[in-house]
Amino acid sequence: GAVVSQHPSWVICKSGTSVKIECRSLDFQATTMFWYRQFPKQSLMLMATSNEGSKATYEQGVEKDKFLINHASLTLSTLTVTSAHPEDSSFYICSMDYGEMGSYEQYFGPGTRLTVT
Amino acid sequence: QKEVEQNSGPLSVPEGAIASLNCTYSDRGSQSFFWYRQYSGKSPELIMFIYSNGDKEDGRFTAQLNKASQYVSLLIRDSQPSDSATYLCAVNAGYSTLTFGKGTMLLVSP
């Protein structure tokens, strides 16, 4: 149980274009979803937290107009990187709160490697 | 500010030995504690979680929690080269967001 999928697994795009990343829970429903970014050899950085039906809460320094998060349902969240630039190249990982009885276990998707040329 | 501290390593152990990974946290209100394993280029994988003081065992893994000392550890018995990865400690203080440490790199040599 607690399987999270993410699509695409990698994407190359040109500077100025937008990229959408999908995150789905396959066998559970998640109230809360998270998006992280990880640069090479660095630690996970939380970008935003979202709950179904409400606006995402962004961490300090993360541009909400650049990283659009849509928490469409209890099993689907999307992250759109708008007008991507080379500095947005990173490993983007979603996670979902399994949350049984307030356990707050997070299960991660396999990640999306974004390269902006 | 909530902090989770881990030694960055690398921690090098020979195959078959016990690897001991440690983590301290600053928020006394923390309630749930997690260990994730992250292989290079992959996303984190949850391997253990613990809520109560004491030990919790799952196969070759044992998580130990001491809330008074604000300390959580992970023991890996009979370490294998396939255990070589970065181990992330994460702490939850009663709401959904986890605070992650920067991780300890473990290297198990054959």
PDB file of C-alpha atoms in Angstrom:
ATOM      1  CA  GLY A   1       0.000   0.000   0.000  1.00  0.00           C
ATOM      2  CA  ALA A   2       0.815   3.749   0.005  1.00  0.00           C
ATOM      3  CA  VAL A   3       2.043   3.966  -3.565  1.00  0.00           C
ATOM      4  CA  VAL A   4       2.552   7.364  -5.145  1.00  0.00           C
ATOM      5  CA  SER A   5       3.198   7.820  -8.836  1.00  0.00           C
ATOM      6  CA  GLN A   6       4.644  10.845 -10.562  1.00  0.00           C
ATOM      7  CA  HIS A   7       4.672  11.756 -14.216  1.00  0.00           C
ATOM      8  CA  PRO A   8       6.785  12.469 -16.146  1.00  0.00           C
ATOM      9  CA  SER A   9       9.894  10.961 -14.598  1.00  0.00           C
ATOM     10  CA  TRP A  10      12.067  13.336 -16.538  1.00  0.00           C
ATOM     11  CA  VAL A  11      11.495  16.251 -18.851  1.00  0.00           C
ATOM     12  CA  ILE A  12      13.657  18.581 -20.915  1.00  0.00           C
ATOM     13  CA  CYS A  13      12.157  21.881 -21.946  1.00  0.00           C
ATOM     14  CA  LYS A  14      13.266  25.134 -23.477  1.00  0.00           C
ATOM     15  CA  SER A  15      13.633  28.287 -21.415  1.00  0.00           C
ATOM     16  CA  GLY A  16      10.375  30.219 -21.233  1.00  0.00           C
ATOM     17  CA  THR A  17       8.049  27.252 -21.587  1.00  0.00           C
ATOM     18  CA  SER A  18       5.825  25.729 -18.918  1.00  0.00           C
ATOM     19  CA  VAL A  19       5.968  22.211 -17.568  1.00  0.00           C
ATOM     20  CA  LYS A  20       3.257  20.324 -15.676  1.00  0.00           C
ATOM     21  CA  ILE A  21       4.098  17.507 -13.279  1.00  0.00           C
ATOM     22  CA  GLU A  22       1.412  15.113 -12.044  1.00  0.00           C
ATOM     23  CA  CYS A  23       1.384  13.311  -8.724  1.00  0.00           C
ATOM     24  CA  ARG A  24      -1.121  10.566  -7.959  1.00  0.00           C
ATOM     25  CA  SER A  25      -1.760   8.262  -5.032  1.00  0.00           C
ATOM     26  CA  LEU A  26      -2.650   4.837  -6.397  1.00  0.00           C
ATOM     27  CA  ASP A  27      -4.068   3.043  -3.389  1.00  0.00           C
ATOM     28  CA  PHE A  28      -5.031   5.629  -0.787  1.00  0.00           C
ATOM     29  CA  GLN A  29      -6.555   9.061  -0.445  1.00  0.00           C
ATOM     30  CA  ALA A  30      -4.403  11.898   0.809  1.00  0.00           C
ATOM     31  CA  THR A  31      -5.738  14.978   2.505  1.00  0.00           C
ATOM     32  CA  THR A  32      -2.435  16.771   2.341  1.00  0.00           C
ATOM     33  CA  MET A  33       0.133  16.788  -0.436  1.00  0.00           C
ATOM     34  CA  PHE A  34       3.588  18.253  -0.541  1.00  0.00           C
ATOM     35  CA  TRP A  35       5.999  19.371  -3.228  1.00  0.00           C
ATOM     36  CA  TYR A  36       9.731  19.320  -2.668  1.00  0.00           C
ATOM     37  CA  ARG A  37      12.714  20.338  -4.740  1.00  0.00           C
ATOM     38  CA  GLN A  38      16.182  18.879  -4.443  1.00  0.00           C
ATOM     39  CA  PHE A  39      19.314  20.193  -6.117  1.00  0.00           C
ATOM     40  CA  PRO A  40      22.266  17.832  -6.650  1.00  0.00           C
ATOM     41  CA  LYS A  41      23.940  16.759  -3.410  1.00  0.00           C
ATOM     42  CA  GLN A  42      21.637  18.996  -1.377  1.00  0.00           C
ATOM     43  CA  SER A  43      18.863  18.248   1.050  1.00  0.00           C
ATOM     44  CA  LEU A  44      15.138  18.215   0.368  1.00  0.00           C
ATOM     45  CA  MET A  45      13.554  21.625   0.258  1.00  0.00           C
ATOM     46  CA  LEU A  46       9.816  21.887   0.898  1.00  0.00           C
ATOM     47  CA  MET A  47       8.219  24.153  -1.663  1.00  0.00           C
ATOM     48  CA  ALA A  48       4.556  24.047  -0.725  1.00  0.00           C
ATOM     49  CA  THR A  49       1.833  22.185   1.119  1.00  0.00           C
ATOM     50  CA  SER A  50      -1.667  21.777  -0.225  1.00  0.00           C
ATOM     51  CA  ASN A  51      -4.963  20.444   1.030  1.00  0.00           C
ATOM     52  CA  GLU A  52      -7.757  19.343  -1.255  1.00  0.00           C
ATOM     53  CA  GLY A  53     -10.014  22.197  -2.236  1.00  0.00           C
ATOM     54  CA  SER A  54      -7.893  24.963  -0.792  1.00  0.00           C
ATOM     55  CA  LYS A  55      -5.001  27.065  -1.974  1.00  0.00           C
ATOM     56  CA  ALA A  56      -1.498  25.819  -1.475  1.00  0.00           C
ATOM     57  CA  THR A  57       0.695  27.235   1.262  1.00  0.00           C
ATOM     58  CA  TYR A  58       4.091  28.159  -0.122  1.00  0.00           C
ATOM     59  CA  GLU A  59       7.342  28.213   1.815  1.00  0.00           C
ATOM     60  CA  GLN A  60       9.214  31.453   2.136  1.00  0.00           C
ATOM     61  CA  GLY A  61      11.131  32.278  -1.020  1.00  0.00           C
ATOM     62  CA  VAL A  62       9.035  30.099  -3.331  1.00  0.00           C
ATOM     63  CA  GLU A  63       7.199  32.124  -5.962  1.00  0.00           C
ATOM     64  CA  LYS A  64       3.567  31.065  -6.009  1.00  0.00           C
ATOM     65  CA  ASP A  65       2.988  32.600  -9.442  1.00  0.00           C
ATOM     66  CA  LYS A  66       5.848  30.607 -10.885  1.00  0.00           C
ATOM     67  CA  PHE A  67       5.086  27.270  -9.246  1.00  0.00           C
ATOM     68  CA  LEU A  68       1.363  26.687  -9.622  1.00  0.00           C
ATOM     69  CA  ILE A  69      -0.079  23.905  -7.520  1.00  0.00           C
ATOM     70  CA  ASN A  70      -3.506  22.415  -8.110  1.00  0.00           C
ATOM     71  CA  HIS A  71      -4.777  19.905  -5.589  1.00  0.00           C
ATOM     72  CA  ALA A  72      -7.528  18.566  -7.801  1.00  0.00           C
ATOM     73  CA  SER A  73      -8.718  15.652  -5.676  1.00  0.00           C
ATOM     74  CA  LEU A  74      -7.729  13.379  -2.804  1.00  0.00           C
ATOM     75  CA  THR A  75      -5.559  11.394  -5.215  1.00  0.00           C
ATOM     76  CA  LEU A  76      -4.154  13.991  -7.616  1.00  0.00           C
ATOM     77  CA  SER A  77      -1.950  17.053  -7.337  1.00  0.00           C
ATOM     78  CA  THR A  78      -0.178  18.924 -10.106  1.00  0.00           C
ATOM     79  CA  LEU A  79       2.766  21.298 -10.100  1.00  0.00           C
ATOM     80  CA  THR A  80       3.193  23.608 -13.073  1.00  0.00           C
ATOM     81  CA  VAL A  81       6.502  25.372 -13.485  1.00  0.00           C
ATOM     82  CA  THR A  82       5.646  28.446 -15.530  1.00  0.00           C
ATOM     83  CA  SER A  83       8.131  30.242 -17.749  1.00  0.00           C
ATOM     84  CA  ALA A  84      10.871  27.855 -16.736  1.00  0.00           C
ATOM     85  CA  HIS A  85      14.480  29.015 -16.684  1.00  0.00           C
ATOM     86  CA  PRO A  86      17.726  27.041 -16.399  1.00  0.00           C
ATOM     87  CA  GLU A  87      17.921  27.796 -12.665  1.00  0.00           C
ATOM     88  CA  ASP A  88      14.637  25.876 -12.243  1.00  0.00           C
ATOM     89  CA  SER A  89      16.405  22.701 -13.335  1.00  0.00           C
ATOM     90  CA  SER A  90      16.107  20.377 -10.381  1.00  0.00           C
ATOM     91  CA  PHE A  91      14.610  17.147  -9.039  1.00  0.00           C
ATOM     92  CA  TYR A  92      10.961  17.762  -8.103  1.00  0.00           C
ATOM     93  CA  ILE A  93       9.374  15.281  -5.740  1.00  0.00           C
ATOM     94  CA  CYS A  94       5.815  15.093  -4.471  1.00  0.00           C
ATOM     95  CA  SER A  95       4.710  13.357  -1.321  1.00  0.00           C
ATOM     96  CA  MET A  96       1.384  12.539   0.196  1.00  0.00           C
ATOM     97  CA  ASP A  97       0.255  12.289   3.765  1.00  0.00           C
ATOM     98  CA  TYR A  98      -0.980   8.781   4.475  1.00  0.00           C
ATOM     99  CA  GLY A  99      -2.300  10.195   7.694  1.00  0.00           C
ATOM    100  CA  GLU A 100      -4.027   7.243   9.340  1.00  0.00           C
ATOM    101  CA  MET A 101      -4.984   8.231  12.871  1.00  0.00           C
ATOM    102  CA  GLY A 102      -2.768  11.286  12.698  1.00  0.00           C
ATOM    103  CA  SER A 103       0.347   9.314  11.963  1.00  0.00           C
ATOM    104  CA  TYR A 104       1.611  11.898   9.431  1.00  0.00           C
ATOM    105  CA  GLU A 105       3.547   9.364   7.409  1.00  0.00           C
ATOM    106  CA  GLN A 106       4.543  10.836   4.082  1.00  0.00           C
ATOM    107  CA  TYR A 107       5.055   8.691   1.032  1.00  0.00           C
ATOM    108  CA  PHE A 108       7.056  10.084  -1.840  1.00  0.00           C
ATOM    109  CA  GLY A 109       6.585   9.797  -5.551  1.00  0.00           C
ATOM    110  CA  PRO A 110       9.575   8.700  -7.635  1.00  0.00           C
ATOM    111  CA  GLY A 111      10.386  12.296  -8.616  1.00  0.00           C
ATOM    112  CA  THR A 112      10.634  14.283 -11.831  1.00  0.00           C
ATOM    113  CA  ARG A 113      13.965  15.454 -13.114  1.00  0.00           C
ATOM    114  CA  LEU A 114      13.503  18.766 -14.909  1.00  0.00           C
ATOM    115  CA  THR A 115      16.171  20.152 -17.207  1.00  0.00           C
ATOM    116  CA  VAL A 116      15.605  23.584 -18.710  1.00  0.00           C
ATOM    117  CA  THR A 117      17.823  24.441 -21.670  1.00  0.00           C
TER     118      THR A 117
ATOM    119  CA  GLN B   1      12.920  27.424  14.659  1.00  0.00           C
ATOM    120  CA  LYS B   2      12.480  23.692  14.460  1.00  0.00           C
ATOM    121  CA  GLU B   3      15.710  21.904  13.629  1.00  0.00           C
ATOM    122  CA  VAL B   4      16.705  18.332  12.947  1.00  0.00           C
ATOM    123  CA  GLU B   5      20.417  17.625  13.081  1.00  0.00           C
ATOM    124  CA  GLN B   6      22.276  14.717  11.537  1.00  0.00           C
ATOM    125  CA  ASN B   7      25.942  14.056  10.962  1.00  0.00           C
ATOM    126  CA  SER B   8      26.459  14.308   7.212  1.00  0.00           C
ATOM    127  CA  GLY B   9      28.969  11.450   7.176  1.00  0.00           C
ATOM    128  CA  PRO B  10      29.914   9.477   5.309  1.00  0.00           C
ATOM    129  CA  LEU B  11      29.581   6.716   7.863  1.00  0.00           C
ATOM    130  CA  SER B  12      31.619   3.784   6.619  1.00  0.00           C
ATOM    131  CA  VAL B  13      30.994   0.283   7.927  1.00  0.00           C
ATOM    132  CA  PRO B  14      32.084  -3.133   6.659  1.00  0.00           C
ATOM    133  CA  GLU B  15      29.543  -5.592   5.362  1.00  0.00           C
ATOM    134  CA  GLY B  16      27.888  -7.510   8.185  1.00  0.00           C
ATOM    135  CA  ALA B  17      28.498  -4.823  10.805  1.00  0.00           C
ATOM    136  CA  ILE B  18      25.927  -2.731  12.650  1.00  0.00           C
ATOM    137  CA  ALA B  19      25.430   0.775  11.294  1.00  0.00           C
ATOM    138  CA  SER B  20      24.256   3.355  13.822  1.00  0.00           C
ATOM    139  CA  LEU B  21      22.686   6.550  12.532  1.00  0.00           C
ATOM    140  CA  ASN B  22      21.796   9.364  14.890  1.00  0.00           C
ATOM    141  CA  CYS B  23      19.501  12.359  14.861  1.00  0.00           C
ATOM    142  CA  THR B  24      18.669  15.106  17.335  1.00  0.00           C
ATOM    143  CA  TYR B  25      15.744  17.490  17.172  1.00  0.00           C
ATOM    144  CA  SER B  26      15.008  20.820  18.800  1.00  0.00           C
ATOM    145  CA  ASP B  27      11.200  20.868  19.188  1.00  0.00           C
ATOM    146  CA  ARG B  28      10.169  19.179  22.452  1.00  0.00           C
ATOM    147  CA  GLY B  29       6.613  19.009  21.141  1.00  0.00           C
ATOM    148  CA  SER B  30       7.620  16.580  18.394  1.00  0.00           C
ATOM    149  CA  GLN B  31       5.387  13.541  18.299  1.00  0.00           C
ATOM    150  CA  SER B  32       6.320  11.380  15.333  1.00  0.00           C
ATOM    151  CA  PHE B  33       9.714  10.384  14.030  1.00  0.00           C
ATOM    152  CA  PHE B  34      10.599   8.908  10.675  1.00  0.00           C
ATOM    153  CA  TRP B  35      13.594   7.438   8.915  1.00  0.00           C
ATOM    154  CA  TYR B  36      13.787   7.629   5.148  1.00  0.00           C
ATOM    155  CA  ARG B  37      16.373   6.050   2.866  1.00  0.00           C
ATOM    156  CA  GLN B  38      17.362   7.872  -0.299  1.00  0.00           C
ATOM    157  CA  TYR B  39      19.505   6.273  -2.953  1.00  0.00           C
ATOM    158  CA  SER B  40      21.460   8.585  -5.220  1.00  0.00           C
ATOM    159  CA  GLY B  41      19.184  10.034  -7.889  1.00  0.00           C
ATOM    160  CA  LYS B  42      16.039   8.557  -6.340  1.00  0.00           C
ATOM    161  CA  SER B  43      13.303   9.864  -4.086  1.00  0.00           C
ATOM    162  CA  PRO B  44      13.130   9.110  -0.340  1.00  0.00           C
ATOM    163  CA  GLU B  45      11.618   5.830   0.811  1.00  0.00           C
ATOM    164  CA  LEU B  46      10.046   5.462   4.243  1.00  0.00           C
ATOM    165  CA  ILE B  47      11.698   2.633   6.158  1.00  0.00           C
ATOM    166  CA  MET B  48      10.736   3.180   9.801  1.00  0.00           C
ATOM    167  CA  PHE B  49       8.607   5.366  12.007  1.00  0.00           C
ATOM    168  CA  ILE B  50       8.346   5.547  15.783  1.00  0.00           C
ATOM    169  CA  TYR B  51       6.072   7.444  18.150  1.00  0.00           C
ATOM    170  CA  SER B  52       6.860   6.118  21.625  1.00  0.00           C
ATOM    171  CA  ASN B  53      10.002   6.083  23.707  1.00  0.00           C
ATOM    172  CA  GLY B  54      12.012   2.917  23.364  1.00  0.00           C
ATOM    173  CA  ASP B  55      12.868   0.619  20.517  1.00  0.00           C
ATOM    174  CA  LYS B  56      10.933  -0.481  17.479  1.00  0.00           C
ATOM    175  CA  GLU B  57      12.268  -3.312  15.367  1.00  0.00           C
ATOM    176  CA  ASP B  58      11.477  -4.217  11.772  1.00  0.00           C
ATOM    177  CA  GLY B  59      13.681  -6.864  10.250  1.00  0.00           C
ATOM    178  CA  ARG B  60      17.283  -5.659  10.260  1.00  0.00           C
ATOM    179  CA  PHE B  61      16.223  -2.143  11.268  1.00  0.00           C
ATOM    180  CA  THR B  62      15.696  -0.842  14.800  1.00  0.00           C
ATOM    181  CA  ALA B  63      14.553   2.678  15.543  1.00  0.00           C
ATOM    182  CA  GLN B  64      15.259   4.046  19.006  1.00  0.00           C
ATOM    183  CA  LEU B  65      13.577   7.083  20.518  1.00  0.00           C
ATOM    184  CA  ASN B  66      14.490   9.030  23.642  1.00  0.00           C
ATOM    185  CA  LYS B  67      12.207  12.046  23.962  1.00  0.00           C
ATOM    186  CA  ALA B  68      13.869  13.293  27.143  1.00  0.00           C
ATOM    187  CA  SER B  69      17.167  13.592  25.283  1.00  0.00           C
ATOM    188  CA  GLN B  70      15.438  14.616  22.030  1.00  0.00           C
ATOM    189  CA  TYR B  71      17.298  11.893  20.245  1.00  0.00           C
ATOM    190  CA  VAL B  72      16.296   9.288  17.700  1.00  0.00           C
ATOM    191  CA  SER B  73      18.523   6.693  16.118  1.00  0.00           C
ATOM    192  CA  LEU B  74      18.420   3.981  13.497  1.00  0.00           C
ATOM    193  CA  LEU B  75      20.389   0.763  13.792  1.00  0.00           C
ATOM    194  CA  ILE B  76      20.950  -1.406  10.757  1.00  0.00           C
ATOM    195  CA  ARG B  77      22.105  -4.908  11.619  1.00  0.00           C
ATOM    196  CA  ASP B  78      24.060  -7.112   9.217  1.00  0.00           C
ATOM    197  CA  SER B  79      24.699  -4.133   6.936  1.00  0.00           C
ATOM    198  CA  GLN B  80      24.784  -4.912   3.233  1.00  0.00           C
ATOM    199  CA  PRO B  81      26.333  -2.950   0.364  1.00  0.00           C
ATOM    200  CA  SER B  82      22.769  -2.378  -0.845  1.00  0.00           C
ATOM    201  CA  ASP B  83      22.162  -0.367   2.338  1.00  0.00           C
ATOM    202  CA  SER B  84      24.590   2.278   1.059  1.00  0.00           C
ATOM    203  CA  ALA B  85      22.433   5.387   0.747  1.00  0.00           C
ATOM    204  CA  THR B  86      21.626   8.654   2.477  1.00  0.00           C
ATOM    205  CA  TYR B  87      19.388   8.258   5.507  1.00  0.00           C
ATOM    206  CA  LEU B  88      17.063  11.132   6.323  1.00  0.00           C
ATOM    207  CA  CYS B  89      15.621  11.701   9.765  1.00  0.00           C
ATOM    208  CA  ALA B  90      12.260  13.508   9.817  1.00  0.00           C
ATOM    209  CA  VAL B  91      10.242  14.836  12.716  1.00  0.00           C
ATOM    210  CA  ASN B  92       6.613  15.862  13.041  1.00  0.00           C
ATOM    211  CA  ALA B  93       5.300  18.158  15.752  1.00  0.00           C
ATOM    212  CA  GLY B  94       1.594  17.366  15.536  1.00  0.00           C
ATOM    213  CA  TYR B  95       0.686  18.801  12.163  1.00  0.00           C
ATOM    214  CA  SER B  96       1.240  17.391   8.722  1.00  0.00           C
ATOM    215  CA  THR B  97       4.537  19.020   7.776  1.00  0.00           C
ATOM    216  CA  LEU B  98       7.711  17.055   8.423  1.00  0.00           C
ATOM    217  CA  THR B  99      11.012  18.703   9.282  1.00  0.00           C
ATOM    218  CA  PHE B 100      13.853  16.819   7.621  1.00  0.00           C
ATOM    219  CA  GLY B 101      17.469  16.601   8.589  1.00  0.00           C
ATOM    220  CA  LYS B 102      20.083  16.946   5.864  1.00  0.00           C
ATOM    221  CA  GLY B 103      20.813  13.255   5.948  1.00  0.00           C
ATOM    222  CA  THR B 104      23.691  10.936   6.777  1.00  0.00           C
ATOM    223  CA  MET B 105      25.442   9.113   3.966  1.00  0.00           C
ATOM    224  CA  LEU B 106      26.093   5.471   4.776  1.00  0.00           C
ATOM    225  CA  LEU B 107      28.712   3.472   2.883  1.00  0.00           C
ATOM    226  CA  VAL B 108      28.831  -0.281   3.406  1.00  0.00           C
ATOM    227  CA  SER B 109      31.946  -1.864   1.986  1.00  0.00           C
ATOM    228  CA  PRO B 110      31.991  -5.501   0.820  1.00  0.00           C
TER     229      PRO B 110
END
